[in-house]
Amino acid sequence: MYDVQDCVTALGPGVRFAVWTQGCLRRCPGCMSPQSRPLDGGTLVDTRELAARIAESGREGVTISGGEPFLQAAALCEMIELARAERDVGVIVYTGCTLEELQASDDEAVHRLLSLCDLLIDGAYVEALNDGKNWRGSSNQRAIPLTQRYRAQAAEYGAKPASVEFFFGEEGVRMVGVPSRELLERFRNMKF
Ligand code: SF4
């Protein structure tokens, strides 16, 4: 796991619990979380513990991003199934793969994770296509409802300005969401 954050509103409908997996084989220029890419980084977590945190959070659902979540499909399936054994939890997954690539996979866990996912945001981040819209990094990424759960909300995808939120903790300040290129530039030029 790369990180977790409760009470997130910038990564999908409602108030959500967010999980970022560790490890990604892509090298998208402008990647906003390069620290999540090394396959040997992050923290090992017990899926049972993480599932309990998600269930106890009381949030509408969990948003899973990365890193590349589908590299850890089996563990994520276990986490989702354990959380859903406690209560009804909606699942959104961000992936750098396209749905078609995932459907062509011969990894059974990839298909299982797709079957547990309510809304898939697919496609790699393309910096030049970062249009500053909600719930996405760039306009090539699609919001694909895989169940009825978020079908209505999926229409709001990319229809509003992007938002980011800040969480202050003992380890510092964490920004969640995808800032527009302009906002990112302003952050880079800020003096603290
Ligand atoms: S898929 Fe995501 S985590 Fe991986 S390199 Fe691209 S932007 Fe970074």
Tab-separated table of C-alpha atoms and ligand atoms in Angstrom:
chain	number	residue	atom	x	y	z
A	1	MET	CA	0.000	0.000	0.000
A	2	TYR	CA	1.179	3.531	-0.765
A	3	ASP	CA	-1.307	5.457	1.373
A	4	VAL	CA	-4.837	5.695	2.749
A	5	GLN	CA	-7.067	8.638	3.535
A	6	ASP	CA	-10.522	8.771	5.049
A	7	CYS	CA	-13.137	11.418	4.284
A	8	VAL	CA	-12.177	12.154	0.675
A	9	THR	CA	-14.617	14.006	-1.613
A	10	ALA	CA	-12.393	14.726	-4.643
A	11	LEU	CA	-12.236	11.166	-5.991
A	12	GLY	CA	-15.775	10.232	-6.864
A	13	PRO	CA	-19.315	10.783	-5.616
A	14	GLY	CA	-20.063	11.108	-1.900
A	15	VAL	CA	-17.642	10.976	0.980
A	16	ARG	CA	-15.165	8.181	0.439
A	17	PHE	CA	-12.331	6.184	1.935
A	18	ALA	CA	-9.321	6.258	-0.402
A	19	VAL	CA	-6.665	3.570	-0.804
A	20	TRP	CA	-3.570	4.070	-3.003
A	21	THR	CA	-1.686	0.917	-3.901
A	22	GLN	CA	2.077	0.841	-4.279
A	23	GLY	CA	3.747	-0.045	-7.581
A	24	CYS	CA	3.217	1.024	-11.176
A	25	LEU	CA	5.118	0.015	-14.302
A	26	ARG	CA	4.140	3.090	-16.278
A	27	ARG	CA	6.097	6.328	-16.484
A	28	CYS	CA	3.461	8.898	-17.395
A	29	PRO	CA	5.148	12.291	-17.823
A	30	GLY	CA	3.814	14.622	-15.129
A	31	CYS	CA	2.777	11.734	-12.848
A	32	MET	CA	1.653	13.361	-9.614
A	33	SER	CA	2.631	10.503	-7.331
A	34	PRO	CA	5.979	9.166	-8.560
A	35	GLN	CA	6.677	7.874	-5.043
A	36	SER	CA	3.875	5.344	-5.560
A	37	ARG	CA	5.623	3.761	-8.568
A	38	PRO	CA	8.497	1.640	-7.171
A	39	LEU	CA	7.368	-1.974	-6.845
A	40	ASP	CA	9.481	-2.416	-3.720
A	41	GLY	CA	8.173	0.668	-1.890
A	42	GLY	CA	5.154	1.313	0.314
A	43	THR	CA	3.935	-0.510	3.370
A	44	LEU	CA	2.687	-4.069	3.710
A	45	VAL	CA	-0.814	-4.092	5.161
A	46	ASP	CA	-3.162	-6.821	6.251
A	47	THR	CA	-6.180	-6.838	3.914
A	48	ARG	CA	-8.363	-7.782	6.882
A	49	GLU	CA	-7.238	-4.676	8.798
A	50	LEU	CA	-7.760	-2.401	5.825
A	51	ALA	CA	-11.197	-3.900	5.151
A	52	ALA	CA	-12.160	-3.268	8.781
A	53	ARG	CA	-11.072	0.378	8.516
A	54	ILE	CA	-13.140	0.825	5.356
A	55	ALA	CA	-16.190	-0.811	6.913
A	56	GLU	CA	-15.849	1.125	10.180
A	57	SER	CA	-15.349	4.456	8.377
A	58	GLY	CA	-19.045	4.451	7.504
A	59	ARG	CA	-18.240	6.121	4.176
A	60	GLU	CA	-20.353	5.528	1.084
A	61	GLY	CA	-17.561	3.715	-0.608
A	62	VAL	CA	-13.901	3.173	-1.272
A	63	THR	CA	-11.875	4.695	-4.103
A	64	ILE	CA	-8.821	2.696	-5.066
A	65	SER	CA	-6.020	4.348	-6.988
A	66	GLY	CA	-2.268	3.985	-7.263
A	67	GLY	CA	0.236	3.104	-8.286
A	68	GLU	CA	-1.537	0.559	-10.440
A	69	PRO	CA	-4.318	-1.197	-8.490
A	70	PHE	CA	-4.628	-4.070	-10.969
A	71	LEU	CA	-1.073	-5.193	-10.156
A	72	GLN	CA	-2.509	-6.216	-6.784
A	73	ALA	CA	-5.904	-7.394	-7.929
A	74	ALA	CA	-6.105	-10.506	-5.742
A	75	ALA	CA	-5.354	-8.617	-2.509
A	76	LEU	CA	-7.825	-5.879	-3.426
A	77	CYS	CA	-10.555	-8.452	-4.129
A	78	GLU	CA	-9.984	-9.897	-0.685
A	79	MET	CA	-10.135	-6.429	0.891
A	80	ILE	CA	-13.374	-5.518	-0.905
A	81	GLU	CA	-15.057	-8.839	-0.138
A	82	LEU	CA	-14.152	-8.563	3.544
A	83	ALA	CA	-15.416	-4.955	3.747
A	84	ARG	CA	-18.627	-5.897	1.942
A	85	ALA	CA	-19.172	-8.762	4.341
A	86	GLU	CA	-19.610	-6.035	6.982
A	87	ARG	CA	-21.709	-3.589	4.991
A	88	ASP	CA	-22.568	-2.334	1.510
A	89	VAL	CA	-19.505	-0.482	0.171
A	90	GLY	CA	-19.332	1.128	-3.273
A	91	VAL	CA	-16.105	0.601	-5.220
A	92	ILE	CA	-14.383	2.953	-7.659
A	93	VAL	CA	-11.052	1.945	-9.194
A	94	TYR	CA	-8.642	4.233	-11.068
A	95	THR	CA	-6.329	2.386	-13.421
A	96	GLY	CA	-3.706	3.289	-16.003
A	97	CYS	CA	-4.954	0.388	-18.167
A	98	THR	CA	-7.938	0.585	-20.486
A	99	LEU	CA	-10.968	-1.597	-19.819
A	100	GLU	CA	-10.223	-3.477	-23.035
A	101	GLU	CA	-6.677	-4.282	-21.865
A	102	LEU	CA	-8.020	-5.553	-18.559
A	103	GLN	CA	-10.708	-7.644	-20.250
A	104	ALA	CA	-7.994	-9.259	-22.396
A	105	SER	CA	-5.945	-10.231	-19.340
A	106	ASP	CA	-5.438	-13.901	-18.573
A	107	ASP	CA	-5.162	-13.125	-14.853
A	108	GLU	CA	-8.290	-14.409	-13.127
A	109	ALA	CA	-7.863	-11.875	-10.274
A	110	VAL	CA	-8.076	-8.983	-12.750
A	111	HIS	CA	-11.481	-10.232	-13.922
A	112	ARG	CA	-12.601	-10.757	-10.348
A	113	LEU	CA	-11.632	-7.185	-9.424
A	114	LEU	CA	-13.545	-5.884	-12.451
A	115	SER	CA	-16.583	-7.835	-11.275
A	116	LEU	CA	-16.366	-6.160	-7.843
A	117	CYS	CA	-15.882	-2.667	-9.247
A	118	ASP	CA	-18.890	-0.332	-9.602
A	119	LEU	CA	-17.148	2.430	-11.524
A	120	LEU	CA	-13.872	2.155	-13.421
A	121	ILE	CA	-11.845	5.256	-14.345
A	122	ASP	CA	-9.528	3.933	-17.017
A	123	GLY	CA	-6.547	5.080	-19.039
A	124	ALA	CA	-3.084	6.435	-18.333
A	125	TYR	CA	-2.550	10.034	-17.305
A	126	VAL	CA	-1.704	12.322	-20.248
A	127	GLU	CA	-0.400	15.636	-18.997
A	128	ALA	CA	-1.269	17.520	-22.195
A	129	LEU	CA	-4.903	16.383	-21.761
A	130	ASN	CA	-5.247	17.548	-18.158
A	131	ASP	CA	-8.269	19.766	-18.664
A	132	GLY	CA	-8.881	20.522	-14.991
A	133	LYS	CA	-12.171	18.617	-14.765
A	134	ASN	CA	-13.572	16.706	-11.830
A	135	TRP	CA	-12.600	13.164	-10.867
A	136	ARG	CA	-10.055	12.742	-13.644
A	137	GLY	CA	-6.434	13.467	-14.441
A	138	SER	CA	-6.852	13.879	-18.183
A	139	SER	CA	-9.655	13.862	-20.731
A	140	ASN	CA	-8.636	10.516	-22.309
A	141	GLN	CA	-9.650	8.759	-19.088
A	142	ARG	CA	-13.156	7.327	-19.177
A	143	ALA	CA	-15.655	6.792	-16.355
A	144	ILE	CA	-17.195	3.394	-17.067
A	145	PRO	CA	-20.056	2.192	-14.872
A	146	LEU	CA	-19.706	-1.571	-14.431
A	147	THR	CA	-22.814	-1.787	-12.239
A	148	GLN	CA	-25.863	0.427	-11.735
A	149	ARG	CA	-24.547	1.914	-8.486
A	150	TYR	CA	-22.868	5.043	-9.906
A	151	ARG	CA	-24.458	5.079	-13.346
A	152	ALA	CA	-26.326	8.350	-12.690
A	153	GLN	CA	-23.336	10.034	-11.032
A	154	ALA	CA	-21.054	8.989	-13.881
A	155	ALA	CA	-22.805	11.656	-15.969
A	156	GLU	CA	-21.232	14.294	-13.674
A	157	TYR	CA	-17.753	13.011	-14.544
A	158	GLY	CA	-15.667	15.686	-16.199
A	159	ALA	CA	-18.586	18.125	-16.044
A	160	LYS	CA	-17.267	20.369	-13.250
A	161	PRO	CA	-13.966	22.000	-12.379
A	162	ALA	CA	-11.508	19.681	-10.637
A	163	SER	CA	-11.142	20.073	-6.903
A	164	VAL	CA	-8.355	19.161	-4.546
A	165	GLU	CA	-8.495	18.872	-0.790
A	166	PHE	CA	-5.839	19.085	1.877
A	167	PHE	CA	-5.464	16.900	4.945
A	168	PHE	CA	-3.238	18.010	7.801
A	169	GLY	CA	-1.643	15.294	9.891
A	170	GLU	CA	1.408	14.529	11.977
A	171	GLU	CA	3.356	13.579	8.842
A	172	GLY	CA	2.581	16.869	7.097
A	173	VAL	CA	0.052	18.061	4.543
A	174	ARG	CA	-1.463	15.679	2.009
A	175	MET	CA	-3.148	16.882	-1.171
A	176	VAL	CA	-5.850	14.611	-2.608
A	177	GLY	CA	-7.345	14.982	-6.077
A	178	VAL	CA	-5.889	15.987	-9.401
A	179	PRO	CA	-5.089	19.695	-9.697
A	180	SER	CA	-5.363	21.457	-13.039
A	181	ARG	CA	-2.043	22.262	-14.728
A	182	GLU	CA	-2.481	25.947	-13.785
A	183	LEU	CA	-3.074	25.114	-10.121
A	184	LEU	CA	-0.125	22.730	-10.104
A	185	GLU	CA	2.104	25.446	-11.542
A	186	ARG	CA	0.950	27.865	-8.826
A	187	PHE	CA	1.796	25.305	-6.121
A	188	ARG	CA	5.245	24.744	-7.635
A	189	ASN	CA	5.955	28.479	-7.541
A	190	MET	CA	4.693	28.989	-3.986
A	191	LYS	CA	7.167	29.882	-1.292
A	192	PHE	CA	6.589	28.430	2.182
B	1	SF4	S1	-0.434	5.267	-14.173
B	1	SF4	FE1	-0.645	6.747	-12.487
B	1	SF4	S2	0.911	6.180	-10.942
B	1	SF4	FE2	1.442	5.122	-12.874
B	1	SF4	S3	2.921	6.510	-13.859
B	1	SF4	FE3	0.898	6.992	-14.704
B	1	SF4	S4	0.113	8.677	-13.409
B	1	SF4	FE4	1.849	7.714	-12.303
